[in-house]
Coordinates of C-alpha atoms and ligand atoms in Angstrom, one line a residue:
M1 CA 65.9 57.5 36.0
S2 CA 64.9 54.9 38.6
E3 CA 66.9 54.7 41.7
Q4 CA 68.5 51.5 42.4
T5 CA 69.2 49.1 45.4
P6 CA 70.9 45.6 45.0
A7 CA 68.0 43.2 45.3
S8 CA 69.9 41.2 48.6
S9 CA 70.5 44.7 50.2
P10 CA 69.6 44.3 54.0
P11 CA 66.8 46.9 55.5
P12 CA 68.4 50.1 56.3
S13 CA 68.8 50.7 60.0
S14 CA 66.9 53.2 61.9
P15 CA 68.5 56.8 62.0
K16 CA 68.2 56.6 66.1
P17 CA 70.4 54.2 67.7
S18 CA 68.7 51.8 69.3
G19 CA 70.9 50.7 72.1
K20 CA 71.1 47.0 71.0
P21 CA 72.3 47.3 67.0
V22 CA 73.7 44.1 66.4
V23 CA 70.5 41.8 68.2
T24 CA 67.6 44.0 66.7
Q25 CA 69.2 44.2 63.3
S26 CA 70.2 40.5 62.8
K27 CA 66.4 39.8 64.0
M28 CA 65.2 42.2 61.0
E29 CA 67.7 40.6 58.5
K30 CA 66.6 37.1 59.6
I31 CA 62.9 38.3 58.7
V32 CA 64.2 39.9 55.5
A33 CA 65.6 36.5 54.3
L34 CA 62.7 34.4 55.4
C35 CA 60.4 36.8 53.8
K36 CA 62.2 36.2 50.7
R37 CA 63.3 32.6 51.0
R38 CA 59.5 31.7 51.9
G39 CA 57.7 34.2 49.2
F40 CA 56.2 36.8 51.4
I41 CA 57.7 39.7 50.4
F42 CA 59.9 40.5 47.2
Q43 CA 61.8 43.7 45.8
S44 CA 60.0 45.1 43.0
S45 CA 61.5 44.5 39.6
E46 CA 64.2 42.3 41.2
I47 CA 66.0 40.9 38.3
Y48 CA 66.7 44.6 37.1
G49 CA 68.4 45.6 40.4
G50 CA 65.1 46.3 42.2
I51 CA 63.9 49.8 42.5
N52 CA 64.0 51.5 45.5
G53 CA 61.0 51.9 47.8
F54 CA 58.7 49.6 46.3
W55 CA 57.9 46.1 46.8
D56 CA 56.1 43.0 45.6
Y57 CA 54.0 40.5 48.0
G58 CA 54.8 36.7 47.0
P59 CA 52.1 33.9 47.4
L60 CA 52.2 33.7 51.2
G61 CA 52.6 37.7 51.6
V62 CA 49.6 38.2 49.3
E63 CA 47.8 36.1 51.5
L64 CA 48.7 37.8 54.6
K65 CA 48.3 41.1 53.4
R66 CA 44.6 40.0 52.0
N67 CA 43.7 38.8 55.5
L68 CA 44.6 41.7 57.3
K69 CA 42.8 44.1 54.9
E70 CA 39.7 41.7 55.0
A71 CA 39.6 41.6 58.5
W72 CA 39.5 45.4 58.3
W73 CA 36.7 45.5 56.1
Q74 CA 35.2 43.0 57.7
D75 CA 35.1 44.6 61.3
I76 CA 34.7 48.2 59.7
V77 CA 32.3 48.2 56.8
R78 CA 30.4 44.8 57.1
C79 CA 29.7 43.9 60.8
P80 CA 31.1 47.1 63.0
G81 CA 30.7 47.2 66.5
V82 CA 28.9 49.6 68.7
G83 CA 29.9 53.2 68.6
A84 CA 30.2 55.9 71.1
D85 CA 26.7 56.3 71.1
G86 CA 25.8 53.1 71.9
E87 CA 24.5 52.4 68.5
V88 CA 25.6 49.9 65.7
L89 CA 28.0 51.7 63.8
D90 CA 26.6 53.5 60.4
M91 CA 29.5 52.3 58.2
V92 CA 29.7 52.4 54.4
G93 CA 32.6 51.4 51.6
L94 CA 34.0 53.2 48.9
D95 CA 37.1 52.6 46.0
C96 CA 37.9 56.0 44.5
S97 CA 40.4 56.3 41.6
I98 CA 43.9 57.0 42.3
I99 CA 44.3 59.7 39.9
M100 CA 41.7 62.6 40.6
N101 CA 41.3 66.1 39.0
P102 CA 44.4 67.7 40.5
K103 CA 42.0 70.8 42.2
V104 CA 41.4 68.0 44.8
W105 CA 45.1 68.4 46.0
V106 CA 44.9 72.0 45.6
A107 CA 42.1 72.1 47.9
S108 CA 43.5 69.8 50.4
G109 CA 47.1 71.7 50.6
H110 CA 48.8 69.2 49.2
V111 CA 50.0 71.1 45.7
G112 CA 50.7 74.3 47.1
G113 CA 52.4 72.7 50.8
F114 CA 54.7 70.2 48.8
A115 CA 57.4 71.7 47.3
D116 CA 60.9 71.5 48.6
L117 CA 63.5 69.1 50.4
K118 CA 63.0 70.3 53.9
V119 CA 64.1 69.5 57.3
D120 CA 62.4 70.2 60.6
C121 CA 63.9 71.1 64.3
K122 CA 61.7 68.9 66.6
E123 CA 62.5 71.2 69.4
S124 CA 62.2 74.7 68.3
K125 CA 59.9 73.6 65.5
G126 CA 61.8 75.5 62.9
R127 CA 61.8 74.4 59.1
Y128 CA 64.4 74.8 56.7
R129 CA 65.1 74.1 53.5
A130 CA 67.7 71.1 53.2
D131 CA 70.2 73.3 50.7
H132 CA 69.9 76.3 52.9
L133 CA 71.7 74.9 55.8
F134 CA 75.3 74.6 56.5
V135 CA 77.4 73.1 59.3
V136 CA 80.6 74.4 60.9
T137 CA 82.5 71.5 62.4
N138 CA 86.3 71.0 63.4
R139 CA 88.7 69.9 60.5
T140 CA 90.0 67.2 62.4
D141 CA 86.3 65.5 62.7
S142 CA 86.6 62.3 64.7
G143 CA 83.4 61.4 63.8
T144 CA 82.3 62.1 67.4
S145 CA 82.4 65.9 67.6
L146 CA 79.4 68.0 67.2
M147 CA 78.5 70.3 63.9
F148 CA 76.7 73.6 64.5
A149 CA 74.0 74.2 61.7
F150 CA 73.4 77.9 60.4
I151 CA 71.4 79.1 57.7
A152 CA 73.1 80.1 54.5
G153 CA 73.2 84.3 53.9
D154 CA 72.2 84.7 57.7
E155 CA 75.3 86.3 59.3
A156 CA 74.0 86.6 63.0
S157 CA 72.9 82.7 62.4
E158 CA 76.5 81.8 61.2
L159 CA 78.3 83.6 63.8
K160 CA 76.0 81.8 66.4
A161 CA 77.3 78.3 65.1
Q162 CA 80.7 79.8 65.0
K163 CA 80.4 81.0 68.6
R164 CA 79.1 77.4 69.5
L165 CA 82.0 75.7 68.1
S166 CA 84.6 77.8 69.6
K167 CA 82.8 77.1 72.9
A168 CA 83.0 73.3 72.1
E169 CA 86.5 73.4 70.8
K170 CA 87.7 75.4 73.4
V171 CA 89.2 78.1 71.3
S172 CA 88.9 81.6 70.9
L173 CA 87.1 82.7 67.8
P174 CA 90.0 84.2 66.1
L175 CA 91.7 81.2 66.7
L176 CA 89.2 79.2 65.2
T177 CA 89.7 79.5 61.4
E178 CA 92.4 77.0 61.8
K179 CA 90.1 74.4 62.9
Y180 CA 86.8 75.8 61.1
H181 CA 85.3 73.6 58.6
V182 CA 82.0 74.5 56.5
K183 CA 79.9 71.7 55.3
P184 CA 77.0 71.5 53.4
L185 CA 73.7 69.8 55.3
T186 CA 72.8 67.7 52.1
S187 CA 76.5 66.2 52.1
I188 CA 76.2 64.9 55.4
A189 CA 74.4 61.6 56.1
V190 CA 71.3 61.1 57.7
S191 CA 73.2 58.6 60.2
E192 CA 75.2 61.6 61.6
F193 CA 72.5 64.0 61.8
H194 CA 72.3 62.9 65.5
R195 CA 75.9 65.1 66.0
I196 CA 74.1 68.2 64.6
V197 CA 73.1 71.4 66.7
S198 CA 70.1 72.8 64.4
P199 CA 70.3 76.8 64.2
D200 CA 67.8 77.3 67.0
S201 CA 68.1 74.6 69.5
D202 CA 70.6 73.6 72.2
K203 CA 71.0 70.1 71.8
P204 CA 71.9 68.2 69.2
G205 CA 70.1 65.5 67.2
T206 CA 66.9 67.6 66.8
L207 CA 67.1 67.8 62.9
T208 CA 64.8 65.4 61.2
E209 CA 65.9 63.6 58.0
P210 CA 65.4 65.9 54.8
R211 CA 62.2 65.2 53.2
M212 CA 60.7 66.1 50.1
F213 CA 57.7 68.6 50.7
N214 CA 56.2 68.0 47.9
L215 CA 55.7 64.3 48.1
M216 CA 53.3 63.6 45.4
N217 CA 54.2 61.4 42.2
Q218 CA 53.3 63.6 39.2
T219 CA 52.0 62.0 36.0
Y220 CA 50.3 63.2 32.8
V221 CA 46.6 62.5 31.7
G222 CA 46.1 62.2 27.9
A223 CA 48.1 62.8 24.7
V224 CA 50.0 65.9 25.3
Q225 CA 52.3 66.4 28.2
D226 CA 52.1 70.3 29.5
E227 CA 50.8 71.8 32.6
E228 CA 47.0 71.2 31.5
S229 CA 47.8 67.4 31.5
K230 CA 49.3 67.1 34.9
A231 CA 48.0 65.1 37.4
Y232 CA 49.0 63.3 40.5
L233 CA 49.0 59.9 42.2
R234 CA 47.1 60.2 45.1
P235 CA 49.3 60.6 48.2
E236 CA 46.5 59.4 50.4
T237 CA 42.9 58.0 50.1
A238 CA 41.3 60.4 52.4
Q239 CA 40.6 63.1 49.8
G240 CA 38.6 60.5 47.5
I241 CA 36.4 60.1 50.4
F242 CA 35.7 63.7 51.1
V243 CA 34.8 64.3 47.5
N244 CA 32.6 61.7 47.5
F245 CA 30.9 62.8 50.6
R246 CA 27.8 64.5 48.6
N247 CA 27.5 61.3 46.6
V248 CA 27.4 59.3 49.5
V249 CA 25.2 61.1 51.4
D250 CA 22.4 61.2 48.6
T251 CA 22.8 57.8 47.5
S252 CA 23.0 56.1 50.7
R253 CA 20.6 56.0 53.9
V254 CA 23.5 56.8 56.1
K255 CA 23.0 59.7 58.6
V256 CA 25.5 61.5 60.9
P257 CA 27.2 60.1 62.9
F258 CA 28.3 57.6 59.9
G259 CA 31.5 56.4 58.3
I260 CA 32.9 56.1 54.8
A261 CA 35.8 53.4 54.4
Q262 CA 38.3 52.9 51.9
V263 CA 41.6 50.8 51.3
G264 CA 43.6 51.5 48.3
K265 CA 47.0 52.2 47.1
A266 CA 48.7 55.6 47.8
F267 CA 51.8 57.2 46.4
R268 CA 54.3 59.3 48.1
N269 CA 57.7 60.0 46.8
E270 CA 59.5 59.5 50.0
V271 CA 63.3 61.1 50.1
T272 CA 64.3 57.9 51.7
P273 CA 62.5 55.1 51.7
R274 CA 63.8 52.4 54.3
N275 CA 63.3 50.1 56.9
Y276 CA 61.9 47.3 54.6
T277 CA 58.5 48.3 53.7
F278 CA 57.9 50.4 56.5
R279 CA 58.6 53.5 54.3
S280 CA 57.6 52.8 50.8
R281 CA 56.7 54.9 47.7
E282 CA 54.0 53.4 47.0
F283 CA 51.9 51.6 49.7
E284 CA 48.1 50.9 50.8
Q285 CA 45.9 52.6 53.2
M286 CA 43.0 51.7 55.6
E287 CA 41.2 54.9 56.2
I288 CA 38.2 55.9 57.7
E289 CA 36.5 59.1 57.6
F290 CA 34.1 59.1 60.3
F291 CA 31.5 62.0 60.3
I292 CA 30.1 63.7 63.4
R293 CA 28.3 66.4 65.1
P294 CA 30.9 68.9 66.1
D295 CA 30.0 68.8 69.6
T296 CA 30.7 65.0 70.0
A297 CA 34.2 65.1 68.8
N298 CA 35.7 64.4 72.4
E299 CA 33.6 61.2 72.8
W300 CA 34.0 59.9 69.1
Y301 CA 37.8 60.5 69.2
K302 CA 38.2 58.5 72.4
Y303 CA 36.2 56.1 70.9
W304 CA 38.1 55.4 67.5
R305 CA 41.5 55.6 69.2
D306 CA 40.4 53.0 71.8
A307 CA 38.8 50.8 69.3
R308 CA 41.5 50.7 66.9
F309 CA 43.9 50.1 69.2
A310 CA 42.1 47.2 70.5
W311 CA 41.5 46.0 67.1
W312 CA 45.1 45.6 66.2
Q313 CA 45.7 43.5 69.4
S314 CA 42.6 41.2 68.6
I315 CA 44.6 40.4 65.3
G316 CA 47.7 39.0 67.3
L317 CA 49.8 42.3 67.9
S318 CA 50.6 42.0 71.6
S319 CA 50.3 44.7 73.7
A320 CA 53.9 44.8 74.6
N321 CA 54.6 45.9 71.3
L322 CA 51.8 48.6 70.9
Q323 CA 51.7 51.9 72.1
L324 CA 49.4 54.7 71.8
R325 CA 50.9 57.9 71.5
E326 CA 49.1 61.1 71.9
H327 CA 50.3 64.1 70.3
D328 CA 51.5 67.3 72.1
K329 CA 49.3 70.4 71.2
D330 CA 52.2 71.7 69.5
E331 CA 52.9 68.7 67.2
L332 CA 49.0 69.1 65.8
A333 CA 48.6 70.3 62.3
H334 CA 46.6 74.0 62.5
Y335 CA 43.4 72.7 61.8
A336 CA 43.5 70.0 64.8
K337 CA 45.1 72.1 67.3
A338 CA 41.8 73.4 68.7
G339 CA 40.3 69.8 68.5
A340 CA 39.7 66.6 70.5
G341 CA 43.6 65.6 69.7
T342 CA 45.5 63.2 67.3
S343 CA 47.0 60.2 68.4
D344 CA 49.1 57.3 66.9
I345 CA 48.9 53.9 67.5
E346 CA 52.8 52.9 67.1
Y347 CA 54.4 49.3 66.8
K348 CA 57.9 48.1 68.4
F349 CA 59.5 46.8 65.2
P350 CA 62.8 45.3 65.6
F351 CA 64.3 48.5 63.8
T352 CA 62.9 50.9 65.9
D353 CA 63.3 49.0 69.2
P354 CA 63.1 50.2 72.0
G355 CA 61.2 52.9 70.0
F356 CA 58.4 52.5 68.1
G357 CA 56.8 53.2 64.6
E358 CA 53.8 54.6 63.7
L359 CA 51.0 52.1 62.6
E360 CA 48.0 54.5 62.1
G361 CA 47.2 57.9 63.1
I362 CA 44.1 58.8 64.7
A363 CA 42.9 62.6 64.4
H364 CA 40.5 64.7 64.9
R365 CA 40.3 66.5 61.4
A366 CA 37.6 68.9 62.2
D367 CA 35.7 70.3 59.1
F368 CA 39.0 71.5 57.5
D369 CA 38.6 68.9 54.3
L370 CA 34.9 69.4 53.6
K371 CA 35.0 73.6 54.1
A372 CA 38.1 73.3 52.0
H373 CA 36.3 71.2 49.0
A374 CA 33.1 73.6 49.6
Q375 CA 35.1 76.7 48.9
H376 CA 37.4 75.5 45.9
S377 CA 34.8 73.5 44.0
G378 CA 32.2 76.3 44.6
L379 CA 29.8 74.2 46.2
G380 CA 29.7 76.2 49.2
D381 CA 27.2 75.4 51.7
N382 CA 25.6 72.8 49.1
L383 CA 28.4 70.5 50.6
K384 CA 26.9 71.1 54.1
Y385 CA 25.0 68.0 55.8
F386 CA 21.3 68.4 56.3
D387 CA 19.8 66.6 59.2
Q388 CA 16.3 66.2 58.4
E389 CA 15.4 64.3 61.7
L390 CA 16.7 66.8 63.7
Q391 CA 14.6 69.7 61.7
L392 CA 11.5 67.7 62.2
K393 CA 12.3 67.3 66.2
L394 CA 12.7 71.0 66.9
Q395 CA 10.3 72.1 64.6
A396 CA 8.0 69.9 67.0
A397 CA 9.2 71.1 69.9
G398 CA 8.9 74.8 68.7
V399 CA 12.4 76.0 68.3
P400 CA 12.3 79.3 66.3
K401 CA 13.2 78.5 62.6
E402 CA 16.4 80.7 62.6
E403 CA 17.8 78.4 65.3
I404 CA 16.6 75.3 63.5
D405 CA 18.2 76.4 60.2
K406 CA 21.6 77.2 62.2
Q407 CA 21.4 73.6 63.9
V408 CA 20.4 71.4 61.0
K409 CA 22.6 72.4 58.3
Y410 CA 26.4 72.0 59.0
F411 CA 29.8 70.8 58.0
P412 CA 30.5 67.8 60.0
H413 CA 33.7 67.3 62.0
V414 CA 35.6 64.3 60.9
I415 CA 37.2 61.5 62.9
E416 CA 39.9 59.7 60.9
P417 CA 41.5 56.7 61.5
S418 CA 44.2 56.2 59.1
A419 CA 46.1 52.9 58.8
G420 CA 48.8 51.1 56.6
A421 CA 48.6 47.9 55.4
D422 CA 51.9 47.5 54.9
R423 CA 52.9 48.6 57.8
G424 CA 50.4 46.4 59.5
T425 CA 51.6 43.7 57.3
L426 CA 55.1 44.2 58.4
A427 CA 54.0 44.3 62.3
L428 CA 52.1 41.1 61.6
L429 CA 55.3 39.2 60.3
C430 CA 57.5 40.9 62.8
E431 CA 55.0 39.9 65.9
A432 CA 55.2 36.2 64.4
Y433 CA 58.6 36.0 63.9
T434 CA 59.8 33.3 66.4
D435 CA 63.6 31.4 66.8
D436 CA 62.9 28.0 67.7
P437 CA 66.3 26.1 67.6
G438 CA 64.3 22.9 68.7
R439 CA 62.4 22.6 65.3
P440 CA 63.8 21.6 62.3
S441 CA 63.1 24.7 60.8
G442 CA 64.8 26.7 63.4
V443 CA 62.0 29.1 63.1
V444 CA 58.3 29.3 63.1
M445 CA 55.9 32.1 62.5
K446 CA 53.2 32.5 64.8
F447 CA 50.3 34.4 62.9
H448 CA 46.8 34.8 64.7
P449 CA 45.0 32.1 63.0
R450 CA 42.8 34.7 61.1
M451 CA 45.7 36.4 59.5
A452 CA 47.7 33.2 58.5
P453 CA 48.6 32.8 55.1
I454 CA 47.8 28.7 55.1
K455 CA 45.0 28.0 57.7
A456 CA 45.7 24.3 57.5
A457 CA 48.1 21.9 55.5
I458 CA 46.9 18.4 54.9
F459 CA 49.3 15.3 54.8
P460 CA 48.7 12.1 53.7
L461 CA 51.3 10.2 55.8
V462 CA 52.2 8.0 53.5
D463 CA 51.7 8.0 49.7
K464 CA 49.4 5.1 49.5
D465 CA 46.7 2.9 51.3
G466 CA 44.4 5.3 50.1
M467 CA 45.8 8.1 52.1
P468 CA 46.4 10.6 49.3
E469 CA 42.9 10.0 48.3
I470 CA 41.4 10.8 51.7
A471 CA 43.4 13.9 52.1
Q472 CA 42.7 15.0 48.6
K473 CA 39.2 14.8 49.5
I474 CA 39.4 16.8 52.8
Y475 CA 41.5 19.4 51.2
A476 CA 39.1 19.8 48.2
D477 CA 36.1 20.6 50.6
L478 CA 38.3 22.9 53.0
R479 CA 39.4 24.6 50.1
K480 CA 36.0 26.1 49.3
T481 CA 36.1 28.0 52.4
W482 CA 40.1 28.5 53.3
N483 CA 43.4 28.7 51.8
V484 CA 44.6 25.4 52.8
Q485 CA 47.4 23.0 51.1
I486 CA 48.0 19.6 50.5
D487 CA 51.6 18.2 51.1
N488 CA 52.6 14.7 50.1
K489 CA 56.4 15.6 49.4
Q490 CA 59.1 14.3 51.7
N491 CA 58.8 13.1 55.4
I492 CA 56.4 14.4 57.6
G493 CA 59.1 16.3 59.8
K494 CA 60.0 18.4 56.7
R495 CA 56.6 19.1 56.0
Y496 CA 56.2 20.1 59.3
A497 CA 59.1 22.4 59.1
R498 CA 57.8 24.2 55.8
M499 CA 54.4 24.8 57.4
D500 CA 56.1 26.4 60.5
E501 CA 58.0 28.8 58.1
A502 CA 54.9 29.6 56.6
G503 CA 52.9 30.0 59.7
T504 CA 50.2 27.3 59.4
P505 CA 48.2 26.8 62.5
F506 CA 47.2 23.2 61.8
C507 CA 48.4 20.4 60.0
L508 CA 45.9 17.9 59.6
T509 CA 47.6 14.4 59.1
V510 CA 45.8 11.3 57.3
D511 CA 47.4 8.2 59.1
T512 CA 46.7 4.6 59.5
Q513 CA 44.5 5.3 62.3
T514 CA 42.4 7.1 59.6
L515 CA 41.7 4.2 57.7
Q516 CA 40.0 2.5 60.5
D517 CA 38.1 5.4 62.5
Q518 CA 37.8 8.3 60.0
T519 CA 39.9 10.6 62.6
L520 CA 43.1 12.5 61.7
T521 CA 45.7 13.8 63.7
V522 CA 45.9 17.7 64.2
R523 CA 49.0 19.2 65.1
H524 CA 48.9 22.5 66.5
R525 CA 51.7 24.9 65.2
D526 CA 52.5 26.7 68.5
T527 CA 52.1 24.2 71.3
L528 CA 53.4 21.3 69.1
Q529 CA 50.7 19.0 70.6
Q530 CA 48.6 17.0 68.7
E531 CA 45.0 15.6 68.9
R532 CA 42.9 13.5 67.3
I533 CA 39.3 14.7 65.8
A534 CA 36.7 13.2 63.7
I535 CA 37.1 13.9 59.9
S536 CA 33.3 15.1 59.8
N537 CA 34.3 17.7 62.6
V538 CA 37.4 19.1 60.7
R539 CA 35.1 22.1 59.3
Q540 CA 33.9 23.0 62.6
F541 CA 37.0 22.9 64.3
L542 CA 38.6 25.1 61.8
A543 CA 35.8 27.8 62.0
D544 CA 36.0 27.7 65.7
K545 CA 39.6 28.4 65.4
I546 CA 39.8 31.0 62.8
G547 CA 36.7 32.6 63.3
Ligands
ATP1 P1 54.8 59.0 58.8 O1 55.1 60.1 60.1 O2 55.8 57.7 59.3 O3 55.2 59.3 57.5 P2 52.4 59.9 58.2 O4 52.2 60.4 59.5 O5 53.0 60.9 57.2 O6 53.4 58.6 58.5 P3 49.7 59.5 57.6 O7 49.7 60.3 56.2 O8 49.1 59.4 58.7 O9 51.2 59.0 57.7 O10 49.2 58.0 56.8 C1 48.3 57.1 57.6 C2 49.2 55.6 57.7 O11 49.7 55.4 56.4 C3 50.5 55.7 58.6 O12 50.2 55.6 59.5 C4 51.2 54.4 58.3 O13 50.8 53.3 58.2 C5 51.0 54.7 56.2 N1 52.3 55.0 55.5 C6 52.4 56.4 55.6 N2 53.1 57.0 54.6 C7 53.6 55.2 54.5 C8 54.8 55.0 53.6 N3 55.6 56.2 53.3 N4 55.1 53.6 53.7 C9 54.2 52.6 54.0 N5 53.2 53.0 54.7 C10 52.8 54.5 54.8

């Protein structure tokens, strides 16, 4: 049976207190309300009460998200910039199936590693089965007192928790029994976790929320539903790229360093989907696996980290709301410990404010994935990259054959910039949302023109005197290139208000003067300034502004 949430439920608040909950929550509520009212985002299967962790993009939302994904594809695959080596990046795209041979997920570690509902201690790095943890607390819980966690069945752990409670309550251990209360961790709301001292740390609030370690959604392929036909919806797009590494190298002219990019759906059975689309169970990723020589990892890692950070700014996220967070060594995945690093590009969402939430991760994954697939598929060294150019160079330089063989056949290392299209879209919505009591709409969505769902609106000032015909002609021309709208309903103020809420950067009004001199009025969304331009220049005007 599916989990359901009421269609009108506000986004759950962040587990961390923001310091200013009323203001930030109400901003998020306003964004959610606008998204529904104007058709950016709807709850999935809303008429049946929705389904937790799944969202639909409405007419404006789908344009916004497409603009984000298309800008990414354009800037990453079609027209990438210059890389760390001073050469134009060598990039190709891929579109893999969502369901793959389940062996892929065995090799990647997802099948073996994803099993139970777990909580982690951020301080001690201890990991516990959520149903194995209990807490001791005082009987008359005031809602503020501390709770001390212990591992069920571990006497030493339980005693430690009791001692801590007796100290906190200032009662001797023998007398504690009267005040003593034991509860399973699973009965405690995540919002109360800040009061729990984990078994192996000294301060409260270090336990993460419980997470199902096996986050993969299962399905069956074929007529029979048994172990043999079990398959998974991919939890990331990356593995499709790794398993196609050989195919891409053999069929395109890429040479290390080069990248393979993919945009596509991923599915994770998140234990607690929350914060609107931020943590969904179905979402889209925009991932790059960039294959490099191992000795160039540091420079390529820095290149991608900085290039990706700059890209988010280029599409309108302000630097004040973005931060680059380098992971500490002890946060890193085991294969990344010796590597160039891992960092997250984070955005200050209203529900994380004053903190930040991950938008994209950039990781040096070394050769972990290719080697794992080489081993599990039985392809072994056949999955290695062969650098023929280097071979010829070394031969010409008289390098001994043994040394050449070592250098020219290898598993490339990988730098992986992995971004979320839904979190990106949410960040664009949050960034754009601007209260403006001075406008009839009371709000304006200040999207970067490249991201704006509607690029321009064309208004005939009145529904007569040939104005609708001229507007129609302009509309018919511009729509061949951009998503534009024509609107002749209600007065001009109401039309502006509709476009302010949709975040349309330019409104083009055909008026009396147009009939005389073939110019129209351009109204700029953010500054409210108006200027006149010739109809013949409108195309160029929009091209310059939208890019
Ligand atoms: P988190 O720590 O927030 O769970 P993650 O580190 O597991 O994220 P990755 O596996 O690195 O995320 O996935 C890459 C990107 O995919 C993330 O930066 C994020 O933008 C997006 N993403 C991951 N999980 C979700 C989700 N449940 N809902 C929406 N987007 C997601």
